[in-house]
Amino acid sequence: GAGVSQSPSNKVTEKGKDVELRCDPISGHTALYWYRQSLGQGLEFLIYFQGNSAPDKSGLPSDRFSAERTGGSVSTLTIQRTQQEDSAVYLCASSLAPGFSDSGANVLTFGAGSRLTVL
Amino acid sequence: QKEVEQDPGPLSVPEGAIVSLNCTYSNSAFQYFMWYRQYSRKGPELLMYTYSSGNKEDGRFTAQVDKSSKYISLFIRDSQPSDSATYLCAARVTGGFKTIFGAGTRLFVKA
């Protein structure tokens, strides 16, 4: 697609419910990232995929959080038994390849985010 | 201590002013430095990136990195109301995949 697409754009849920957030990266981008943005906290790294593999899951806050990527394309971030502190904007980004070179080819392109509110 | 520190502001300036946005970082292995701009309800978009120390200019925007003091700056000349957004500094190591972001500075440019 033309850009990174995320759905839903807004999600309100009750504490204890499970939620799934979807990311559709730019076609051909092999690397995919999930970040969380809380008010005044900046972007917190959650997980990174290269293809369908996740070499680094170190940013996932707890075992309630999981993510998968299928077909080297769409990714789903799942939060089980949501808590109020999970309320944030969840941002997905993709890039052509991991790492970074001065060519600029590996710049992160972000989606608009999924705003999660846990009541 | 966060790896990249940034004053969240807000910063309010009149139209036409020169804006200076700054960050500090702690990881001396960082070699790539980025500035992203984020409008309300949108994802961040890359403004500029630099490698190691030095300056880089793009139109009204200048990015500056001083590795000796671990200081990152973004200057905006002739600021416009359309520049009103949150500006996030970011850094990563050579060959690394994890980009570390600052908290972002909210900028308001008044017409």
Tab-separated table of C-alpha atoms in Angstrom:
chain	number	residue	atom	x	y	z
A	1	GLY	CA	0.000	0.000	0.000
A	2	ALA	CA	0.896	3.642	-0.144
A	3	GLY	CA	1.526	3.916	3.565
A	4	VAL	CA	1.391	2.031	6.847
A	5	SER	CA	-2.202	1.252	7.733
A	6	GLN	CA	-3.359	0.596	11.282
A	7	SER	CA	-6.715	-0.512	12.616
A	8	PRO	CA	-8.725	0.252	14.570
A	9	SER	CA	-7.882	3.934	14.809
A	10	ASN	CA	-9.687	4.105	18.142
A	11	LYS	CA	-10.572	1.373	20.595
A	12	VAL	CA	-12.358	1.737	23.910
A	13	THR	CA	-12.498	-1.390	26.025
A	14	GLU	CA	-13.250	-2.465	29.542
A	15	LYS	CA	-10.564	-3.527	31.949
A	16	GLY	CA	-9.913	-7.260	31.663
A	17	LYS	CA	-10.915	-7.595	28.022
A	18	ASP	CA	-8.527	-8.681	25.253
A	19	VAL	CA	-7.764	-6.406	22.293
A	20	GLU	CA	-6.121	-6.927	18.930
A	21	LEU	CA	-4.433	-4.154	16.996
A	22	ARG	CA	-3.545	-4.611	13.358
A	23	CYS	CA	-0.757	-3.183	11.220
A	24	ASP	CA	-0.452	-3.412	7.455
A	25	PRO	CA	3.046	-2.223	6.486
A	26	ILE	CA	4.244	-0.738	3.225
A	27	SER	CA	4.501	-3.446	0.573
A	28	GLY	CA	8.052	-4.762	0.356
A	29	HIS	CA	9.135	-3.484	3.762
A	30	THR	CA	10.755	-6.420	5.531
A	31	ALA	CA	11.161	-4.790	8.938
A	32	LEU	CA	8.201	-3.941	11.168
A	33	TYR	CA	8.178	-2.244	14.556
A	34	TRP	CA	5.628	-1.625	17.288
A	35	TYR	CA	5.981	1.376	19.587
A	36	ARG	CA	3.743	2.689	22.356
A	37	GLN	CA	3.222	6.406	22.958
A	38	SER	CA	1.855	7.561	26.265
A	39	LEU	CA	1.170	11.173	27.165
A	40	GLY	CA	4.470	12.951	27.719
A	41	GLN	CA	6.441	9.700	27.509
A	42	GLY	CA	7.666	9.669	23.957
A	43	LEU	CA	7.804	6.495	21.924
A	44	GLU	CA	8.499	3.291	23.828
A	45	PHE	CA	9.881	0.401	21.737
A	46	LEU	CA	7.849	-2.782	22.069
A	47	ILE	CA	8.932	-5.319	19.440
A	48	TYR	CA	10.675	-5.645	16.095
A	49	PHE	CA	10.059	-8.119	13.271
A	50	GLN	CA	12.378	-9.054	10.453
A	51	GLY	CA	10.166	-11.015	8.101
A	52	ASN	CA	7.995	-13.194	10.340
A	53	SER	CA	10.605	-13.508	13.078
A	54	ALA	CA	10.875	-11.305	16.133
A	55	PRO	CA	14.580	-11.071	17.066
A	56	ASP	CA	13.830	-8.561	19.796
A	57	LYS	CA	10.784	-8.738	22.056
A	58	SER	CA	12.538	-6.996	24.918
A	59	GLY	CA	10.193	-4.037	24.977
A	60	LEU	CA	6.985	-5.938	25.594
A	61	PRO	CA	5.848	-4.698	29.044
A	62	SER	CA	4.476	-8.009	30.323
A	63	ASP	CA	3.396	-11.471	29.222
A	64	ARG	CA	-0.058	-10.034	28.547
A	65	PHE	CA	1.406	-8.531	25.403
A	66	SER	CA	2.160	-10.609	22.322
A	67	ALA	CA	2.610	-9.970	18.633
A	68	GLU	CA	2.839	-11.964	15.484
A	69	ARG	CA	3.494	-11.324	11.839
A	70	THR	CA	2.354	-13.535	9.020
A	71	GLY	CA	3.444	-13.751	5.392
A	72	GLY	CA	6.093	-11.142	6.063
A	73	SER	CA	3.344	-8.562	5.942
A	74	VAL	CA	0.454	-7.933	8.351
A	75	SER	CA	1.192	-7.867	12.071
A	76	THR	CA	-1.158	-8.141	15.033
A	77	LEU	CA	-0.413	-6.869	18.531
A	78	THR	CA	-2.557	-8.587	21.152
A	79	ILE	CA	-3.067	-7.329	24.686
A	80	GLN	CA	-4.764	-9.788	27.023
A	81	ARG	CA	-6.652	-8.842	30.183
A	82	THR	CA	-6.198	-5.135	29.513
A	83	GLN	CA	-5.379	-2.789	32.375
A	84	GLN	CA	-5.916	0.963	32.615
A	85	GLU	CA	-2.157	1.555	32.337
A	86	ASP	CA	-2.297	-0.016	28.868
A	87	SER	CA	-4.153	3.088	27.628
A	88	ALA	CA	-1.911	4.693	24.995
A	89	VAL	CA	-1.432	5.155	21.281
A	90	TYR	CA	0.110	2.068	19.691
A	91	LEU	CA	2.181	2.966	16.646
A	92	CYS	CA	3.414	0.631	13.961
A	93	ALA	CA	6.290	1.458	11.625
A	94	SER	CA	7.974	-0.342	8.768
A	95	SER	CA	11.248	0.007	6.903
A	96	LEU	CA	12.974	-1.599	3.952
A	97	ALA	CA	15.588	-3.378	6.022
A	98	PRO	CA	16.862	-3.486	9.578
A	99	GLY	CA	19.744	-1.333	10.629
A	100	PHE	CA	20.463	1.957	9.054
A	101	SER	CA	22.606	3.308	6.274
A	102	ASP	CA	23.289	6.808	5.154
A	103	SER	CA	21.285	6.140	1.997
A	104	GLY	CA	18.157	6.886	4.004
A	105	ALA	CA	16.566	3.708	2.667
A	106	ASN	CA	15.931	2.379	6.148
A	107	VAL	CA	13.910	5.268	7.506
A	108	LEU	CA	10.956	4.310	9.689
A	109	THR	CA	7.554	5.079	8.173
A	110	PHE	CA	4.833	5.220	10.803
A	111	GLY	CA	1.133	4.593	10.660
A	112	ALA	CA	-1.343	6.965	12.298
A	113	GLY	CA	-1.616	4.707	15.344
A	114	SER	CA	-4.329	2.915	17.265
A	115	ARG	CA	-5.568	4.870	20.272
A	116	LEU	CA	-6.482	2.451	23.056
A	117	THR	CA	-8.539	3.535	26.045
A	118	VAL	CA	-9.103	1.038	28.840
A	119	LEU	CA	-11.942	2.009	31.180
B	1	GLN	CA	18.109	7.726	33.092
B	2	LYS	CA	16.550	7.613	29.631
B	3	GLU	CA	18.952	7.126	26.743
B	4	VAL	CA	17.540	10.182	24.974
B	5	GLU	CA	16.288	13.122	27.047
B	6	GLN	CA	14.096	15.880	25.648
B	7	ASP	CA	12.209	18.725	27.307
B	8	PRO	CA	8.503	18.179	26.524
B	9	GLY	CA	7.739	21.914	26.505
B	10	PRO	CA	5.368	23.277	25.385
B	11	LEU	CA	7.290	25.924	23.508
B	12	SER	CA	5.333	28.886	22.142
B	13	VAL	CA	6.888	31.362	19.679
B	14	PRO	CA	5.607	34.111	17.334
B	15	GLU	CA	5.545	33.552	13.608
B	16	GLY	CA	8.911	34.289	12.015
B	17	ALA	CA	10.946	33.420	15.113
B	18	ILE	CA	13.959	31.118	15.109
B	19	VAL	CA	13.187	27.982	17.070
B	20	SER	CA	15.797	25.879	18.836
B	21	LEU	CA	14.876	22.355	19.936
B	22	ASN	CA	17.362	20.280	21.886
B	23	CYS	CA	18.054	16.801	23.192
B	24	THR	CA	20.800	15.075	25.112
B	25	TYR	CA	21.725	11.418	24.976
B	26	SER	CA	23.764	9.068	27.096
B	27	ASN	CA	24.779	6.206	24.777
B	28	SER	CA	28.106	7.086	23.156
B	29	ALA	CA	27.545	4.304	20.598
B	30	PHE	CA	24.769	6.269	18.906
B	31	GLN	CA	25.895	7.295	15.444
B	32	TYR	CA	22.649	8.145	13.664
B	33	PHE	CA	20.457	10.978	14.839
B	34	MET	CA	16.992	11.780	13.582
B	35	TRP	CA	14.299	14.396	14.006
B	36	TYR	CA	10.697	13.365	13.510
B	37	ARG	CA	7.696	15.690	13.359
B	38	GLN	CA	4.314	14.558	14.606
B	39	TYR	CA	1.080	16.408	13.978
B	40	SER	CA	-1.893	15.813	16.246
B	41	ARG	CA	-3.552	12.427	15.721
B	42	LYS	CA	-0.916	11.441	13.155
B	43	GLY	CA	2.149	9.201	13.207
B	44	PRO	CA	5.653	10.703	13.346
B	45	GLU	CA	7.302	11.492	10.022
B	46	LEU	CA	11.023	11.862	9.435
B	47	LEU	CA	12.246	15.434	9.031
B	48	MET	CA	15.984	14.960	8.893
B	49	TYR	CA	18.743	12.578	9.860
B	50	THR	CA	22.473	13.041	10.375
B	51	TYR	CA	25.392	10.703	10.807
B	52	SER	CA	27.898	11.341	13.596
B	53	SER	CA	28.756	14.957	14.369
B	54	GLY	CA	28.104	17.987	12.229
B	55	ASN	CA	25.368	20.045	10.662
B	56	LYS	CA	22.797	19.279	8.007
B	57	GLU	CA	20.543	21.855	6.412
B	58	ASP	CA	17.275	21.359	4.546
B	59	GLY	CA	15.389	24.511	3.690
B	60	ARG	CA	14.375	26.255	6.907
B	61	PHE	CA	15.572	23.340	9.043
B	62	THR	CA	19.089	22.703	10.372
B	63	ALA	CA	20.051	19.640	12.393
B	64	GLN	CA	23.180	19.756	14.504
B	65	VAL	CA	24.955	17.022	16.441
B	66	ASP	CA	27.786	17.537	18.939
B	67	LYS	CA	29.029	14.097	19.944
B	68	SER	CA	31.569	15.499	22.386
B	69	SER	CA	28.776	16.877	24.542
B	70	LYS	CA	26.131	14.331	23.447
B	71	TYR	CA	23.866	17.150	22.331
B	72	ILE	CA	21.363	17.155	19.430
B	73	SER	CA	19.703	20.297	18.106
B	74	LEU	CA	17.115	21.246	15.517
B	75	PHE	CA	16.812	24.858	14.380
B	76	ILE	CA	13.790	26.157	12.502
B	77	ARG	CA	14.191	29.522	10.765
B	78	ASP	CA	11.275	31.793	9.886
B	79	SER	CA	8.883	29.574	11.808
B	80	GLN	CA	5.345	29.251	10.441
B	81	PRO	CA	2.040	28.300	12.118
B	82	SER	CA	2.174	25.119	10.045
B	83	ASP	CA	5.315	24.146	11.985
B	84	SER	CA	3.165	23.719	15.094
B	85	ALA	CA	3.615	20.054	16.007
B	86	THR	CA	5.511	17.757	18.344
B	87	TYR	CA	9.164	17.287	17.440
B	88	LEU	CA	10.855	14.060	18.499
B	89	CYS	CA	14.583	13.520	18.489
B	90	ALA	CA	15.814	9.964	18.011
B	91	ALA	CA	19.045	8.012	17.805
B	92	ARG	CA	20.345	4.570	16.950
B	93	VAL	CA	23.656	2.747	16.738
B	94	THR	CA	25.331	1.778	13.468
B	95	GLY	CA	23.724	-1.382	12.106
B	96	GLY	CA	21.164	-1.327	14.869
B	97	PHE	CA	17.448	-1.707	14.360
B	98	LYS	CA	16.128	-0.088	17.511
B	99	THR	CA	15.499	3.638	17.259
B	100	ILE	CA	15.387	5.326	20.662
B	101	PHE	CA	13.127	8.362	20.888
B	102	GLY	CA	12.993	11.351	23.170
B	103	ALA	CA	9.730	12.378	24.805
B	104	GLY	CA	9.021	15.004	22.127
B	105	THR	CA	8.709	18.804	22.412
B	106	ARG	CA	5.355	20.408	21.630
B	107	LEU	CA	5.849	23.558	19.547
B	108	PHE	CA	3.225	26.242	18.972
B	109	VAL	CA	3.889	28.970	16.399
B	110	LYS	CA	1.451	31.854	16.804
B	111	ALA	CA	0.318	33.835	13.766
